[in-house]
XYZ file of C-alpha atoms in Angstrom:
495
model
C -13.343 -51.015 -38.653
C -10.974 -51.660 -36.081
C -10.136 -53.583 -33.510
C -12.030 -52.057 -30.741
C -15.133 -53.012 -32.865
C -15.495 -55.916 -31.177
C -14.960 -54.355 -27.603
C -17.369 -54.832 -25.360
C -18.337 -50.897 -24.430
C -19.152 -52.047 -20.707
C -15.723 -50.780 -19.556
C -16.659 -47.769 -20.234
C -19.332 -47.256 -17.740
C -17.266 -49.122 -15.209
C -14.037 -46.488 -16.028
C -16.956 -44.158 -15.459
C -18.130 -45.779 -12.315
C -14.636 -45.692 -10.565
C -14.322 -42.059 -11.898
C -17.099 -41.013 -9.621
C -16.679 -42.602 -6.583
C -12.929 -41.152 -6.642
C -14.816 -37.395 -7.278
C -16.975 -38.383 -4.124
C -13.505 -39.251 -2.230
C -12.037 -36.082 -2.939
C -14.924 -33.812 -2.206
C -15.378 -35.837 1.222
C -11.024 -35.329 1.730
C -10.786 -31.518 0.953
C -13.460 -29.689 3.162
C -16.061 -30.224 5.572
C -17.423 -27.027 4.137
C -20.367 -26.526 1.852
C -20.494 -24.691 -1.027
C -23.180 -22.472 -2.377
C -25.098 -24.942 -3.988
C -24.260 -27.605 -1.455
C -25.249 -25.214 0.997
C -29.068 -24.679 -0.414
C -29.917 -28.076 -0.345
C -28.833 -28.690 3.350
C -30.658 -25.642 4.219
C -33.666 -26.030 1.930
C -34.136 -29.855 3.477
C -35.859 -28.448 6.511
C -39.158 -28.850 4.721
C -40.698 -30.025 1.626
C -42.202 -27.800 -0.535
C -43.794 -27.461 -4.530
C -41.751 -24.356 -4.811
C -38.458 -22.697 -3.486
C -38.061 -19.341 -5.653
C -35.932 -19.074 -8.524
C -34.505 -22.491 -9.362
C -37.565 -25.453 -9.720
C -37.456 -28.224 -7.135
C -36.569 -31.271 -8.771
C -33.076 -31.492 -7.046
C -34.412 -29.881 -3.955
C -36.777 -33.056 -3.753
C -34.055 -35.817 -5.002
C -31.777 -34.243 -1.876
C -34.598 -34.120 0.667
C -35.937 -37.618 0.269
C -31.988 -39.120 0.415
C -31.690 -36.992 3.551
C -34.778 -38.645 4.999
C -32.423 -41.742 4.823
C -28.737 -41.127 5.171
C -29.372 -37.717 7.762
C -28.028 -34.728 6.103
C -24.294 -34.659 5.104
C -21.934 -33.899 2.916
C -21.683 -37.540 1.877
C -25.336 -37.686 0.931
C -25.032 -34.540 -1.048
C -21.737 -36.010 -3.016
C -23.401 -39.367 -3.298
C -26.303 -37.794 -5.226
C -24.425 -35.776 -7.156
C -22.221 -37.862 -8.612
C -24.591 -40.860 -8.757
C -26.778 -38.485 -11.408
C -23.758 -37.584 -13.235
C -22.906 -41.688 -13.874
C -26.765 -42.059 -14.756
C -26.537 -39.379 -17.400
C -23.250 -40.739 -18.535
C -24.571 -43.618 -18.738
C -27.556 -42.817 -20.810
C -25.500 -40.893 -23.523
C -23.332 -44.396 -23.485
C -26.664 -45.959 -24.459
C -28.153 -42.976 -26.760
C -24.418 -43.105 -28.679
C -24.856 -46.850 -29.180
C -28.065 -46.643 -30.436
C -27.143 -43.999 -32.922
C -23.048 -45.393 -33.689
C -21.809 -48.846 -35.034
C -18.426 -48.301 -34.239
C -17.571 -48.929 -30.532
C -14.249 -46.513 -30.329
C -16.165 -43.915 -31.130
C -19.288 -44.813 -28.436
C -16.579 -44.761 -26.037
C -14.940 -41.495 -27.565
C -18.471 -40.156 -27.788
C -19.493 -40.663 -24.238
C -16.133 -39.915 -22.591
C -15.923 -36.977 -24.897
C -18.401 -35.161 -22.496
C -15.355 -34.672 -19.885
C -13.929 -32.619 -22.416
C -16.568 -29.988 -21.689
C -15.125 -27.653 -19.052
C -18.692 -27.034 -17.265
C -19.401 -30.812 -17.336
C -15.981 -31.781 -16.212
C -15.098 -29.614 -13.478
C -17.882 -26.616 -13.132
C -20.444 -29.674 -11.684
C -18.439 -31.155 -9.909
C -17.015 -27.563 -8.131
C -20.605 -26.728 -6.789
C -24.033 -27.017 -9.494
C -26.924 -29.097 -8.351
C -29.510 -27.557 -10.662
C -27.385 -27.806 -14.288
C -26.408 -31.453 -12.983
C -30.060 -32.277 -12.778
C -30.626 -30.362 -16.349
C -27.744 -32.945 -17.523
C -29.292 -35.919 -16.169
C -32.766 -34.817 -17.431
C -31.412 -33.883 -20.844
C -29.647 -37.256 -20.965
C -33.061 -39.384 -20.058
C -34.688 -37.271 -22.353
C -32.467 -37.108 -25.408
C -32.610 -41.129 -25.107
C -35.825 -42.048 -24.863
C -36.133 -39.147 -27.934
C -34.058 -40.784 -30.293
C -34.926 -44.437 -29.261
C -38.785 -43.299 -30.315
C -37.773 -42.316 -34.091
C -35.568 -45.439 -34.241
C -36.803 -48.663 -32.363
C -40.506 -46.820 -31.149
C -42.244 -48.666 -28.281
C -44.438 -47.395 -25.315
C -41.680 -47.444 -23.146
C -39.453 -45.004 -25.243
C -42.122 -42.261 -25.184
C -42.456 -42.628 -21.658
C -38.926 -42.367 -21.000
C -39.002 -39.076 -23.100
C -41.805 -37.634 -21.330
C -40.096 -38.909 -17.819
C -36.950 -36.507 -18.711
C -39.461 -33.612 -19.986
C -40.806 -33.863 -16.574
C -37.690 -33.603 -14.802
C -36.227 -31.262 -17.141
C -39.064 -28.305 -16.506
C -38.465 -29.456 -12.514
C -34.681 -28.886 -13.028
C -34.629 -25.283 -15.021
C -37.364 -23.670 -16.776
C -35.155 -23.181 -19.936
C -35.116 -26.832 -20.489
C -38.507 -26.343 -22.154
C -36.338 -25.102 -25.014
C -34.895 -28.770 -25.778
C -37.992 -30.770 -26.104
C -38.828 -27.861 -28.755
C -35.925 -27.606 -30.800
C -36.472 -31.471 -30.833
C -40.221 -31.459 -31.803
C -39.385 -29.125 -34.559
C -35.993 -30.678 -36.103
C -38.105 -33.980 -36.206
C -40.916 -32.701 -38.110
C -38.599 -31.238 -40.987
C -37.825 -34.808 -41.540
C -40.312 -36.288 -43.325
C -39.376 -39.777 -42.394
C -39.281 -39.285 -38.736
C -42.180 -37.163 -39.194
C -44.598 -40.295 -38.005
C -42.714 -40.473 -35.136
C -44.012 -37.601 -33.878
C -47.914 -37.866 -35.168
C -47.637 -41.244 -33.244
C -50.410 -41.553 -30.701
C -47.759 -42.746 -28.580
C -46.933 -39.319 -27.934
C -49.670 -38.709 -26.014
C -48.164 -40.887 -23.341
C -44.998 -38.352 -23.465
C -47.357 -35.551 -22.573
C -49.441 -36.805 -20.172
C -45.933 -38.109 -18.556
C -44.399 -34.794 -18.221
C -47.436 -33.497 -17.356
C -48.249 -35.251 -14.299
C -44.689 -34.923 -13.086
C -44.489 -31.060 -13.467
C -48.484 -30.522 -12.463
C -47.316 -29.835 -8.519
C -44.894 -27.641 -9.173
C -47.294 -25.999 -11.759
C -49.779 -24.482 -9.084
C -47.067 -23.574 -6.991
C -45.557 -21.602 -10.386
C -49.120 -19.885 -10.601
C -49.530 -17.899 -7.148
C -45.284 -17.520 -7.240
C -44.641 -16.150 -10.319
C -42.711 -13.038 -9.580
C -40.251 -14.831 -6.925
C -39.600 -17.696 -9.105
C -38.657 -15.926 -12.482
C -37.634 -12.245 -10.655
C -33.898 -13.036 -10.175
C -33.159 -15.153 -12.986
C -34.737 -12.277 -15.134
C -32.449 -10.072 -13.399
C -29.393 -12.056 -13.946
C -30.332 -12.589 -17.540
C -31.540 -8.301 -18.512
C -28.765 -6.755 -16.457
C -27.514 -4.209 -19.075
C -27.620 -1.178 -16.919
C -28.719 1.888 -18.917
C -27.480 0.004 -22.265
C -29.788 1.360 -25.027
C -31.587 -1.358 -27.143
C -29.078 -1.978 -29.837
C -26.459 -2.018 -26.953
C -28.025 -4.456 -24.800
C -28.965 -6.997 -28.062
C -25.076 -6.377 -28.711
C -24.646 -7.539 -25.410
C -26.422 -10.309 -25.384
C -25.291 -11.692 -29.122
C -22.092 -11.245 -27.212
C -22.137 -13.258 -24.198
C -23.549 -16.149 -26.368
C -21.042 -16.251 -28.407
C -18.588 -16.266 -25.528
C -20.762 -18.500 -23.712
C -20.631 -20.838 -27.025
C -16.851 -20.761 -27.158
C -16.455 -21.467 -23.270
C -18.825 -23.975 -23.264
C -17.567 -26.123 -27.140
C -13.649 -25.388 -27.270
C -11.858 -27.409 -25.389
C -13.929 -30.031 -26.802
C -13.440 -28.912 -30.591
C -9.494 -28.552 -29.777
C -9.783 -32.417 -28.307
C -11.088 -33.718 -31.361
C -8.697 -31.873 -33.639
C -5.766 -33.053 -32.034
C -6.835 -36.313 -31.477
C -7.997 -37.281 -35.492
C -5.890 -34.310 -36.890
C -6.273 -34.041 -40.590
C -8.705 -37.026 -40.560
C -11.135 -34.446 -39.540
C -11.679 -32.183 -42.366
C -13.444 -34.917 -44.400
C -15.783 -35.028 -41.116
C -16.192 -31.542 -41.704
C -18.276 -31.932 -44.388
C -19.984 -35.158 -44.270
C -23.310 -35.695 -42.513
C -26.595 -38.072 -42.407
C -29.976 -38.698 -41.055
C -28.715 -37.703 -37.425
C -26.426 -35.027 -37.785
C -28.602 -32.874 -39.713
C -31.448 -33.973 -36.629
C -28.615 -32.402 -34.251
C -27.737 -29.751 -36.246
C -31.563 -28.977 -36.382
C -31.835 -28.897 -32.839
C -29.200 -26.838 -32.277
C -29.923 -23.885 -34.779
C -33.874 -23.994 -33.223
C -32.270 -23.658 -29.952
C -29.836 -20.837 -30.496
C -32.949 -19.545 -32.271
C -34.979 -19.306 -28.781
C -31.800 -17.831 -26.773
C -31.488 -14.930 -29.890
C -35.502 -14.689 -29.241
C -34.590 -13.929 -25.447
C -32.232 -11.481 -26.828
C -34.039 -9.285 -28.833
C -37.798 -9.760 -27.403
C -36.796 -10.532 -23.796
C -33.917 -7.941 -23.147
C -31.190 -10.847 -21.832
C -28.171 -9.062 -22.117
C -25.610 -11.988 -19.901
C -26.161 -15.516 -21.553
C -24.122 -18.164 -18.792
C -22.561 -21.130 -20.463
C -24.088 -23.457 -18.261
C -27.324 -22.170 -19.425
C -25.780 -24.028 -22.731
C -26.243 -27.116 -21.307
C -29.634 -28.763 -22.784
C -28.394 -28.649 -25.950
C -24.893 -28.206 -26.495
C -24.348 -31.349 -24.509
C -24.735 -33.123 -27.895
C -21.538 -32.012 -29.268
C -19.134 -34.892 -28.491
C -22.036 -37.756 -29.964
C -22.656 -35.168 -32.887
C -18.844 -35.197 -33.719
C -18.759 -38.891 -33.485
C -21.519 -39.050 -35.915
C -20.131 -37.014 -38.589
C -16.628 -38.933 -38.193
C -18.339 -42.352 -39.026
C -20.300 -40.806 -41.706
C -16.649 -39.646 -43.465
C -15.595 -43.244 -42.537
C -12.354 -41.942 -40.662
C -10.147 -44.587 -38.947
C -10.177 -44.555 -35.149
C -8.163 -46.924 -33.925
C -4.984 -44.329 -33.512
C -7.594 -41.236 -32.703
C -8.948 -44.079 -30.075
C -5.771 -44.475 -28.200
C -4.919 -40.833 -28.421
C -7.973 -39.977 -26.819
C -7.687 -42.356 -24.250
C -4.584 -40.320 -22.964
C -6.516 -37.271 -22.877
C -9.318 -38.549 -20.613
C -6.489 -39.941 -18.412
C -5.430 -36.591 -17.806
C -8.900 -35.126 -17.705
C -9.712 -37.873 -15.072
C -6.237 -37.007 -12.946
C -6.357 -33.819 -13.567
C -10.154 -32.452 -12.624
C -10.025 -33.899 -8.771
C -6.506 -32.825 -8.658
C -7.467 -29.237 -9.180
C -10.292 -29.514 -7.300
C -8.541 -30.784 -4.151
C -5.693 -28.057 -5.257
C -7.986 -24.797 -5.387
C -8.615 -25.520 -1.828
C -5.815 -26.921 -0.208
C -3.176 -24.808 -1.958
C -4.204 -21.966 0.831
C -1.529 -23.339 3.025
C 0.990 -22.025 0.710
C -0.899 -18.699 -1.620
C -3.025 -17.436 1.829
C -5.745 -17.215 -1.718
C -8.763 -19.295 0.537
C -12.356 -20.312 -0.849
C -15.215 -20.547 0.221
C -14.160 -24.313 1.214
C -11.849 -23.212 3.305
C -14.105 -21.210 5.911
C -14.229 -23.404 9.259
C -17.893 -23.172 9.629
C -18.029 -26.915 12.020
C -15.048 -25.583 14.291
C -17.152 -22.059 14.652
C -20.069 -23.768 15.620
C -18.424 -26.211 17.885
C -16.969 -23.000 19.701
C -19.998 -22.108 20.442
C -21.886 -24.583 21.305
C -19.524 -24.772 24.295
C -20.937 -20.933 25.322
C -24.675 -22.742 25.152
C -26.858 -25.349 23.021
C -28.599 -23.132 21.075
C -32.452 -24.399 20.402
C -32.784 -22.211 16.973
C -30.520 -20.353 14.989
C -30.762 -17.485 12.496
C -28.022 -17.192 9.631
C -27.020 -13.451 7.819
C -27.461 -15.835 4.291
C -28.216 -19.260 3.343
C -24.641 -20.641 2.887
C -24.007 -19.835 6.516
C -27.137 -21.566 7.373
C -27.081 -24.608 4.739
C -23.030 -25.031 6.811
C -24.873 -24.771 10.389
C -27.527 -26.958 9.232
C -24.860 -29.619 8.100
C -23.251 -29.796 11.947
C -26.654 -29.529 13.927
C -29.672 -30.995 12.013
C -32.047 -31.255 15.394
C -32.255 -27.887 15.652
C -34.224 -25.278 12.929
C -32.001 -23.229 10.785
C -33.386 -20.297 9.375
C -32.061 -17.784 7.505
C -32.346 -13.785 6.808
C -32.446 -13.675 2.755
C -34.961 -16.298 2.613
C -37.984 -15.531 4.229
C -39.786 -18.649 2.434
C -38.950 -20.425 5.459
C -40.665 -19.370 9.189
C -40.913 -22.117 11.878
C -42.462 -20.969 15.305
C -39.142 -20.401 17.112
C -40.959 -17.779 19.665
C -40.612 -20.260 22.233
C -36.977 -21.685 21.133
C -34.278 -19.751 23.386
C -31.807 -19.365 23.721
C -31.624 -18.676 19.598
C -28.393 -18.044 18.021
C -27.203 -14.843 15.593
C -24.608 -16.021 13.274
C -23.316 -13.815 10.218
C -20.140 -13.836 8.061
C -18.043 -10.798 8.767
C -15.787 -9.896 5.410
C -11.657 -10.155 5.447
C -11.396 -7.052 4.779
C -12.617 -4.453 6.947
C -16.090 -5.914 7.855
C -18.149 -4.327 10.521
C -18.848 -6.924 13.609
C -22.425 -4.910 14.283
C -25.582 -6.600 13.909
C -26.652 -6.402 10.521
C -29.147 -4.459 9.964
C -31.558 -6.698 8.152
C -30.759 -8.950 11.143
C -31.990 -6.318 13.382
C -35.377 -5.881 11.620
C -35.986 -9.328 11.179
C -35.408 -9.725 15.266
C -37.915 -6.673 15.495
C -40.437 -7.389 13.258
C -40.874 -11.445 13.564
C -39.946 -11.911 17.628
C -40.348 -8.595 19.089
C -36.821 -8.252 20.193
C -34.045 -5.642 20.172
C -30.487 -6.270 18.972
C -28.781 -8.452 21.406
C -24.457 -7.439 22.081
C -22.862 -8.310 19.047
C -19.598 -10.354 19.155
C -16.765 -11.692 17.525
C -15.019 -15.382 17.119
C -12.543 -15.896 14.669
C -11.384 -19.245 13.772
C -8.441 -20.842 11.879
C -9.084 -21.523 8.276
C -8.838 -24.901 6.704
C -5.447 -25.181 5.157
C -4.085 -22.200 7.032
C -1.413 -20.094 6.611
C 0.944 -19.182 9.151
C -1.800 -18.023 11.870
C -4.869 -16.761 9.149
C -8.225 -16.869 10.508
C -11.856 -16.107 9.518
C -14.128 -14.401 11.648
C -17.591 -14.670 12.207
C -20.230 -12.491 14.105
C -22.533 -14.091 16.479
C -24.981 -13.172 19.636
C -27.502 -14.705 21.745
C -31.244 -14.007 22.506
C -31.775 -15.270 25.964
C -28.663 -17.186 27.105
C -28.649 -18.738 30.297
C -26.010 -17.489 32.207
């Protein structure tokens, strides 16, 4: 082959390694700020729980017990992030090898997956839940393969391991393990893989690891699976045929968002030493290529028989993150040089690695200059800080959970809770004074009380609305004199 044959492919997860830690440097360098998903875990690691509501808990957990450790911060919540994403990189890196003989394209492979647009920069913008689908997918897909071609005890248990944490990650990871179980049986020599008593381990595994969650699932049904139904049917008054056109629809989009950028990658990077690809194949790419056709089978089953109507690429993610090792495969089963698709590729992930934190750090700070501001860019520490100077407050109440989640970031002593999650109700009848804060809109808010504020006052602590006021606060990376404002009041302030 060619001269990176003989590579060692340890750089790669080193490259990989240095990658991350400058992703946790950036996040840490443009905001104090959480976003949404950053935001749910600080708020969420008040207490420990089997369930949460729509999303499963395995992140919830991972976050929690690092915050038992490090305090909660937006360090610890960049450290875990990022530390999962090198695991699962890491993991294909070993999967590819296992499956590869050529070393250029392990590397291309494996580095390929930064070529995906919601693995490159969508995980690292805000997900917690898709990165723990990733990471799950990754242990699983490993230990998967490694069972049909070196089986051991340890390989089924690694499976079942990333079963487990797939199911406590999203529910439509079940999918994966599926399309798996079933592309494996059509091949009749991996076929005692699977009728290996071995695989009782994998079961029992999962099992044990998803069993807590399990009886939570059972009395919680309706508030885990209500809002990602409602994401997933929301076709309005669409008749039948409409809402199946709908939802054919978004996959496809979903499909293209989620695989072009990566398909264009590998065209320009082998060019016409491609098309032979195109048509050659063996034992493993017809495995993928199994897998993949049973799992767009089950999201066109959703379609028709479960009314989804909006398919999210990121819901793409337990399968399709195959594609870069599946395109390596077929490549070395044409037998198509790398060592000048190597190099070209190389300079693409340079300017994927440049490029993704650039943008990152750009979206936000780039509000000194457009007035355009994120949700990064909201001063939620220099809000509370302003009022903490007015009084200590001994309990606060948040209009939503990314306010609280923020608060909960800058004052962990004291119990956060918030209005549009009532999962969470600490005693605070006795906690005064207790703080009101809500996020007022740019445009044209109304500073009153909201109303579900209001209620909740009335119907958990007996009080009436408190005097609702006003602080507004200079964005991060202001323009000119641009400020956000925020409502607040006080139950029972000293004076």
């Amino acid at each position: 082959m060619t001269e990176t044959d003989s590579r060692d492919i340890r750089w790669i997860f080193v490259l990989l390694a240095a990658y991350f830690v400058l992703q946790i440097g950036v996040r840490l360098a443009t905001s104090h700020s959480l976003d949404l998903d950053e935001a749910e875990q600080a708020f969420r690691s008040q207490w420990l729980a089997a369930g949460y509501g729509p999303q499963p808990p395995f992140y919830n957990w991972l976050q929690y017990t690092v915050f038992q450790f490090t305090g909660v911060s937006l360090a610890a919540l960049s450290l875990v992030k990022n530390l999962l994403l090198f695991m699962s990189y890491l993991l294909y890196g070993l999967t590819a090898r296992l499956l590869l003989r050529d070393k250029a394209l392990v590397a291309i492979s494996t580095l390929g997956l930064l070529t995906i647009p919601q693995m490159a920069f969508e995980m690292q913008r805000d997900l917690t839940h898709t990165v723990a689908v990733f990471f799950s997918a990754s242990i699983f897909f490993y230990g998967f393969i490694r069972s049909l071609k070196q089986p051991s005890p340890a390989s089924y248990l690694v499976a079942g391991i990333g079963i487990g944490f797939g199911l406590l990650a999203k529910y439509n990871f079940a999918i994966l393990p599926a399309a798996a179980l079933i592309a494996a049986l059509a091949d009749a020599r991996l076929r005692e893989r699977i009728f290996d008593r071995r695989l009782l381990l994998t079961a029992v595994v999962a099992l044990v690891i998803v069993l807590p969650h399990l009886f939570w699932l059972k009395d919680n049904l309706d508030f885990a699976t209500a809002r990602t139904l409602e994401k997933m049917t929301a076709s309005g008054d669409a008749s039948y045929p409409m809402q199946v056109a709908m939802g054919v629809g978004s996959l496809a989009l979903a499909t293209i968002s989620f695989a072009g950028l990566t398909v264009a990658v590998f065209a320009i990077v082998f060019g016409k030493g491609l098309r032979p690809a195109l048509t050659s194949g063996s034992q493993w790419t017809r495995l993928i290529e199994r897998m993949m056709l049973v799992f767009l089978a089950g999201i066109l089953f959703l379609i028709v028989f479960g009314g989804a109507a909006g398919i999210k690429d990121r819901w793409l993610v337990p399968m399709l993150f195959i594609l870069p090792l599946y395109f390596c495969l077929k490549i070395e089963a044409a037998d198509v040089a790398t060592g000048k698709a190597f190099r070209r590729f190389m300079v693409a992930v340079a300017i994927i690695m440049i490029g993704v934190p650039a943008a990152l750090y750009g979206s936000v700070a780039a509000a000194r200059f457009t007035g355009h501001y994120e949700r990064l860019n909201r001063p939620y520490a220099t809000m509370l800080e302003s009022l903490r100077k007015q009084a200590e407050p001994a309990a606060i109440l948040a209009g939503d959970s990314l306010l609280a989640g923020n608060l909960r970031q800058d004052i962990p002593g004291v119990p956060v809770l918030s209005v549009d999650y009532p999962g969470f109700h600490p005693n605070i009848a006795d906690r005064r004074p207790l703080l009101l804060a809500w996020l007022i809109p740019p445009k044209g808010g109304s500073e009153a009380l909201p109303p579900d504020m209001a209620e909740w006052l009335q119907a958990n602590l007996g009080a009436s609305a408190p005097e609702a006021l006003v602080i507004d606060v200079p964005y991060f990376y202001q323009r000119g004199d641009d400020r956000y404002r925020f409502g607040y009041a006080w139950v029972n302030r000293p004076n």
